[in-house]
Amino acid sequence: MDKEVRVRFAPSPTGGLHIGGVRTILFNYLFAKQNNGKFILRIEDTDQSRFVQGAEEYILNCLEWCGLTPDEGQGFGGNFGPYRQSERKNIYIKYAQQLVAQGHAYYAFDTPVDLENKRNAIPNFQYNQATRLQMRNSMTIPHEAVQSLINEGAPHVIRIKMPENENVYFNDLIRGDVSFDTHQVDDKVLLKADGMPTYHLAVVVDDYLMKISHVFRGEEWLPSAPVHILLWKYLGWDNDMPKWAHLPLILKPDGKGKLSKRDGERLGFPVFALDWTDPKTQEKATGYKETGFLPQALNNLLALLGWNDSTEQEIFTMQELVDKFSLERVHKGGAKFDWDKAKWFNAEWIKKLSAEELLPYVKDVLANKNINAKDDYLKTIIDLVKERCVLLPDFYAQSHFFFTEPKTYDMDALKSKWSDEKGLFFNDLISQFNQINNWDGVDLENVFKELASAKAIKVGELMLPFRVMLVGGKFGPQVFLIAEIIGKQQTLARIAKALETIKL
Ligand code: GLU
């Protein structure tokens, strides 16, 4: 029987969450849901020097906003906890010691100064099979001396002993057969002097203990894979080894290298899921959420960065992604990021969602501008303007005139071909509109057109000024609908005020 699908997202909480990380979460999530499996969140915080206040909470907020909720893990419960590696410190030591006893790892007593000297003496120094016999470790120090150093509490680490002249092979679900020559891999530290495991040891031990069936992670982890695979073997866990899938990178828009936070700053688009402020440097990075993306749009665009379903379809609901996602259709090559395309996804999702679904997002946008309106009124307006919105803040730009009268006018548009005759038209329009009791857009249009024809002015010449009077500029939905929605009193007041302004 196939084992239960259990996948994990295992971030190190060291800063904001790059969209590449969100895509890793998404692929994990889709695969888990598709296979009735479990999606697990594990916090990999064993590197205390990289600890960043607030970063773990930030990751949880990202997961929540994206709607990619783990089934198990830090903050979500489960039978394989604790799910924060710093709380599992005592678990790892025995595995490191087992590796030493088996001859697959060794104690190394080199001080930071020793290592610094070596780095200065040897260009591109690596602690590996070529250099380890020149270092202070249990391969060069007699056994008894090693024991006394340990008993005395001399600071030491445990390093993996990379085998000589071997190739490590594995099958990657995206890349196919991959092999590494062990000469190219250094003797990575497994257990640090403070007794904490490094990522390499902790990730293998925890993937084993948490019964992880598949590892989906970014391509940047590929060079670490041989170390992990050897550890799985040395610890005797070959039969339980997860299947590997290294996801293609998200590339800069020009395709030259991995998309970085700096590219976002340089080119003016977000690279993180949510806003992030580094607590030490106060450096800020903007997020998709705060820029005005719907989580559905971010998930959708990320799914298509590296995957497609072999058809032309581009807009997918989460359920469709769960049904259609397949690892066979994840590309090997990196996927170029395209900001215009990203915005297109958001515009499509704004059109696709109902006014009811958009309501909470639009309320937030308007509340930021101190506009609070009744839900029913808002829903009518959302339906009228959503086709014109690309990012959520566009709802303000496209609809503020429904809530407040224009503060400025596009005077060029208002005055273009202006004449006294047109001024008289709008004066008369005020009196005519004043007599209407059933305030309905269709009736308003009829009255407007009849008056224009009585005065022998082309309707086309009057529509633009009328629009500018009501909204301030050359934008917005059908103008008689706007008049209907803002109501009689506002319409008359706005025409009167605009006429005053034109005279000035
Ligand atoms: N802690 C690693 C990270 O920060 C996890 C890599 C992996 O999934 O193995 O991405």
PDB file of N, CA, C and O in Angstrom, residues 445-478:
ATOM      1  N   GLU A 445     -31.970  60.440 -18.352  1.00  0.00           N
ATOM      2  CA  GLU A 445     -31.380  60.494 -19.689  1.00  0.00           C
ATOM      3  C   GLU A 445     -32.370  61.099 -20.690  1.00  0.00           C
ATOM      4  O   GLU A 445     -32.007  61.937 -21.514  1.00  0.00           O
ATOM      5  N   ASN A 446     -33.644  60.674 -20.570  1.00  0.00           N
ATOM      6  CA  ASN A 446     -34.665  61.204 -21.490  1.00  0.00           C
ATOM      7  C   ASN A 446     -34.820  62.708 -21.332  1.00  0.00           C
ATOM      8  O   ASN A 446     -34.832  63.452 -22.317  1.00  0.00           O
ATOM      9  N   VAL A 447     -34.907  63.143 -20.091  1.00  0.00           N
ATOM     10  CA  VAL A 447     -35.078  64.583 -19.840  1.00  0.00           C
ATOM     11  C   VAL A 447     -33.878  65.349 -20.404  1.00  0.00           C
ATOM     12  O   VAL A 447     -34.014  66.382 -21.064  1.00  0.00           O
ATOM     13  N   PHE A 448     -32.691  64.822 -20.165  1.00  0.00           N
ATOM     14  CA  PHE A 448     -31.443  65.442 -20.614  1.00  0.00           C
ATOM     15  C   PHE A 448     -31.462  65.590 -22.142  1.00  0.00           C
ATOM     16  O   PHE A 448     -31.184  66.654 -22.686  1.00  0.00           O
ATOM     17  N   LYS A 449     -31.842  64.507 -22.818  1.00  0.00           N
ATOM     18  CA  LYS A 449     -31.815  64.517 -24.288  1.00  0.00           C
ATOM     19  C   LYS A 449     -32.884  65.442 -24.864  1.00  0.00           C
ATOM     20  O   LYS A 449     -32.640  66.153 -25.848  1.00  0.00           O
ATOM     21  N   GLU A 450     -34.056  65.427 -24.229  1.00  0.00           N
ATOM     22  CA  GLU A 450     -35.127  66.325 -24.735  1.00  0.00           C
ATOM     23  C   GLU A 450     -34.713  67.788 -24.607  1.00  0.00           C
ATOM     24  O   GLU A 450     -34.903  68.582 -25.531  1.00  0.00           O
ATOM     25  N   LEU A 451     -34.112  68.106 -23.492  1.00  0.00           N
ATOM     26  CA  LEU A 451     -33.686  69.500 -23.295  1.00  0.00           C
ATOM     27  C   LEU A 451     -32.610  69.884 -24.314  1.00  0.00           C
ATOM     28  O   LEU A 451     -32.628  70.985 -24.882  1.00  0.00           O
ATOM     29  N   ALA A 452     -31.693  68.966 -24.554  1.00  0.00           N
ATOM     30  CA  ALA A 452     -30.623  69.241 -25.531  1.00  0.00           C
ATOM     31  C   ALA A 452     -31.229  69.491 -26.901  1.00  0.00           C
ATOM     32  O   ALA A 452     -30.847  70.440 -27.598  1.00  0.00           O
ATOM     33  N   SER A 453     -32.195  68.652 -27.266  1.00  0.00           N
ATOM     34  CA  SER A 453     -32.748  68.813 -28.613  1.00  0.00           C
ATOM     35  C   SER A 453     -33.571  70.102 -28.696  1.00  0.00           C
ATOM     36  O   SER A 453     -33.528  70.804 -29.700  1.00  0.00           O
ATOM     37  N   ALA A 454     -34.298  70.452 -27.589  1.00  0.00           N
ATOM     38  CA  ALA A 454     -35.051  71.703 -27.589  1.00  0.00           C
ATOM     39  C   ALA A 454     -34.112  72.884 -27.789  1.00  0.00           C
ATOM     40  O   ALA A 454     -34.457  73.895 -28.389  1.00  0.00           O
ATOM     41  N   LYS A 455     -32.902  72.752 -27.271  1.00  0.00           N
ATOM     42  CA  LYS A 455     -31.947  73.866 -27.371  1.00  0.00           C
ATOM     43  C   LYS A 455     -31.023  73.710 -28.574  1.00  0.00           C
ATOM     44  O   LYS A 455     -30.057  74.472 -28.735  1.00  0.00           O
ATOM     45  N   ALA A 456     -31.271  72.658 -29.346  1.00  0.00           N
ATOM     46  CA  ALA A 456     -30.469  72.387 -30.552  1.00  0.00           C
ATOM     47  C   ALA A 456     -28.973  72.297 -30.262  1.00  0.00           C
ATOM     48  O   ALA A 456     -28.140  72.848 -30.966  1.00  0.00           O
ATOM     49  N   ILE A 457     -28.658  71.603 -29.121  1.00  0.00           N
ATOM     50  CA  ILE A 457     -27.235  71.338 -28.826  1.00  0.00           C
ATOM     51  C   ILE A 457     -27.049  69.817 -28.932  1.00  0.00           C
ATOM     52  O   ILE A 457     -27.907  69.052 -28.486  1.00  0.00           O
ATOM     53  N   LYS A 458     -25.910  69.429 -29.538  1.00  0.00           N
ATOM     54  CA  LYS A 458     -25.671  67.990 -29.672  1.00  0.00           C
ATOM     55  C   LYS A 458     -25.451  67.358 -28.292  1.00  0.00           C
ATOM     56  O   LYS A 458     -24.650  67.877 -27.496  1.00  0.00           O
ATOM     57  N   VAL A 459     -26.134  66.254 -28.041  1.00  0.00           N
ATOM     58  CA  VAL A 459     -26.000  65.569 -26.735  1.00  0.00           C
ATOM     59  C   VAL A 459     -24.528  65.229 -26.460  1.00  0.00           C
ATOM     60  O   VAL A 459     -24.032  65.397 -25.346  1.00  0.00           O
ATOM     61  N   GLY A 460     -23.848  64.795 -27.535  1.00  0.00           N
ATOM     62  CA  GLY A 460     -22.441  64.412 -27.401  1.00  0.00           C
ATOM     63  C   GLY A 460     -21.573  65.536 -26.831  1.00  0.00           C
ATOM     64  O   GLY A 460     -20.599  65.279 -26.131  1.00  0.00           O
ATOM     65  N   GLU A 461     -21.952  66.781 -27.077  1.00  0.00           N
ATOM     66  CA  GLU A 461     -21.171  67.930 -26.587  1.00  0.00           C
ATOM     67  C   GLU A 461     -21.412  68.201 -25.098  1.00  0.00           C
ATOM     68  O   GLU A 461     -20.659  68.934 -24.474  1.00  0.00           O
ATOM     69  N   LEU A 462     -22.499  67.615 -24.598  1.00  0.00           N
ATOM     70  CA  LEU A 462     -22.894  67.925 -23.214  1.00  0.00           C
ATOM     71  C   LEU A 462     -22.534  66.823 -22.222  1.00  0.00           C
ATOM     72  O   LEU A 462     -22.447  67.064 -21.018  1.00  0.00           O
ATOM     73  N   MET A 463     -22.337  65.628 -22.772  1.00  0.00           N
ATOM     74  CA  MET A 463     -22.124  64.476 -21.876  1.00  0.00           C
ATOM     75  C   MET A 463     -20.835  64.589 -21.059  1.00  0.00           C
ATOM     76  O   MET A 463     -20.829  64.304 -19.865  1.00  0.00           O
ATOM     77  N   LEU A 464     -19.765  65.025 -21.745  1.00  0.00           N
ATOM     78  CA  LEU A 464     -18.489  65.088 -21.038  1.00  0.00           C
ATOM     79  C   LEU A 464     -18.516  66.116 -19.902  1.00  0.00           C
ATOM     80  O   LEU A 464     -18.164  65.791 -18.758  1.00  0.00           O
ATOM     81  N   PRO A 465     -18.980  67.354 -20.173  1.00  0.00           N
ATOM     82  CA  PRO A 465     -19.075  68.297 -19.059  1.00  0.00           C
ATOM     83  C   PRO A 465     -19.948  67.758 -17.915  1.00  0.00           C
ATOM     84  O   PRO A 465     -19.612  67.918 -16.739  1.00  0.00           O
ATOM     85  N   PHE A 466     -21.045  67.096 -18.267  1.00  0.00           N
ATOM     86  CA  PHE A 466     -21.938  66.569 -17.228  1.00  0.00           C
ATOM     87  C   PHE A 466     -21.184  65.558 -16.348  1.00  0.00           C
ATOM     88  O   PHE A 466     -21.255  65.600 -15.117  1.00  0.00           O
ATOM     89  N   ARG A 467     -20.446  64.701 -17.017  1.00  0.00           N
ATOM     90  CA  ARG A 467     -19.669  63.702 -16.268  1.00  0.00           C
ATOM     91  C   ARG A 467     -18.657  64.383 -15.345  1.00  0.00           C
ATOM     92  O   ARG A 467     -18.541  64.035 -14.167  1.00  0.00           O
ATOM     93  N   VAL A 468     -17.941  65.366 -15.879  1.00  0.00           N
ATOM     94  CA  VAL A 468     -16.918  66.025 -15.056  1.00  0.00           C
ATOM     95  C   VAL A 468     -17.578  66.719 -13.854  1.00  0.00           C
ATOM     96  O   VAL A 468     -17.046  66.717 -12.748  1.00  0.00           O
ATOM     97  N   MET A 469     -18.785  67.267 -14.066  1.00  0.00           N
ATOM     98  CA  MET A 469     -19.494  67.919 -12.961  1.00  0.00           C
ATOM     99  C   MET A 469     -19.802  66.932 -11.836  1.00  0.00           C
ATOM    100  O   MET A 469     -19.709  67.254 -10.656  1.00  0.00           O
ATOM    101  N   LEU A 470     -20.138  65.708 -12.214  1.00  0.00           N
ATOM    102  CA  LEU A 470     -20.538  64.735 -11.187  1.00  0.00           C
ATOM    103  C   LEU A 470     -19.354  64.013 -10.558  1.00  0.00           C
ATOM    104  O   LEU A 470     -19.367  63.715  -9.374  1.00  0.00           O
ATOM    105  N   VAL A 471     -18.330  63.711 -11.384  1.00  0.00           N
ATOM    106  CA  VAL A 471     -17.243  62.889 -10.831  1.00  0.00           C
ATOM    107  C   VAL A 471     -15.889  63.599 -10.751  1.00  0.00           C
ATOM    108  O   VAL A 471     -14.984  63.094 -10.106  1.00  0.00           O
ATOM    109  N   GLY A 472     -15.757  64.706 -11.421  1.00  0.00           N
ATOM    110  CA  GLY A 472     -14.491  65.446 -11.356  1.00  0.00           C
ATOM    111  C   GLY A 472     -13.577  65.205 -12.544  1.00  0.00           C
ATOM    112  O   GLY A 472     -12.672  65.976 -12.796  1.00  0.00           O
ATOM    113  N   GLY A 473     -13.765  64.088 -13.253  1.00  0.00           N
ATOM    114  CA  GLY A 473     -12.864  63.778 -14.376  1.00  0.00           C
ATOM    115  C   GLY A 473     -13.571  62.957 -15.446  1.00  0.00           C
ATOM    116  O   GLY A 473     -14.775  62.704 -15.362  1.00  0.00           O
ATOM    117  N   LYS A 474     -12.750  62.536 -16.408  1.00  0.00           N
ATOM    118  CA  LYS A 474     -13.331  61.809 -17.555  1.00  0.00           C
ATOM    119  C   LYS A 474     -13.386  60.317 -17.294  1.00  0.00           C
ATOM    120  O   LYS A 474     -12.818  59.539 -18.041  1.00  0.00           O
ATOM    121  N   PHE A 475     -13.947  59.882 -16.214  1.00  0.00           N
ATOM    122  CA  PHE A 475     -13.958  58.449 -15.929  1.00  0.00           C
ATOM    123  C   PHE A 475     -15.257  58.063 -15.214  1.00  0.00           C
ATOM    124  O   PHE A 475     -16.086  58.927 -14.929  1.00  0.00           O
ATOM    125  N   GLY A 476     -15.404  56.772 -14.975  1.00  0.00           N
ATOM    126  CA  GLY A 476     -16.571  56.299 -14.235  1.00  0.00           C
ATOM    127  C   GLY A 476     -17.565  55.606 -15.144  1.00  0.00           C
ATOM    128  O   GLY A 476     -17.477  55.682 -16.364  1.00  0.00           O
ATOM    129  N   PRO A 477     -18.528  54.920 -14.542  1.00  0.00           N
ATOM    130  CA  PRO A 477     -19.545  54.209 -15.327  1.00  0.00           C
ATOM    131  C   PRO A 477     -20.549  55.170 -15.981  1.00  0.00           C
ATOM    132  O   PRO A 477     -20.387  56.387 -15.921  1.00  0.00           O
ATOM    133  N   GLN A 478     -21.572  54.618 -16.551  1.00  0.00           N
ATOM    134  CA  GLN A 478     -22.586  55.405 -17.278  1.00  0.00           C
ATOM    135  C   GLN A 478     -23.077  56.572 -16.407  1.00  0.00           C
ATOM    136  O   GLN A 478     -23.455  56.393 -15.245  1.00  0.00           O
TER     137      GLN A 478
END
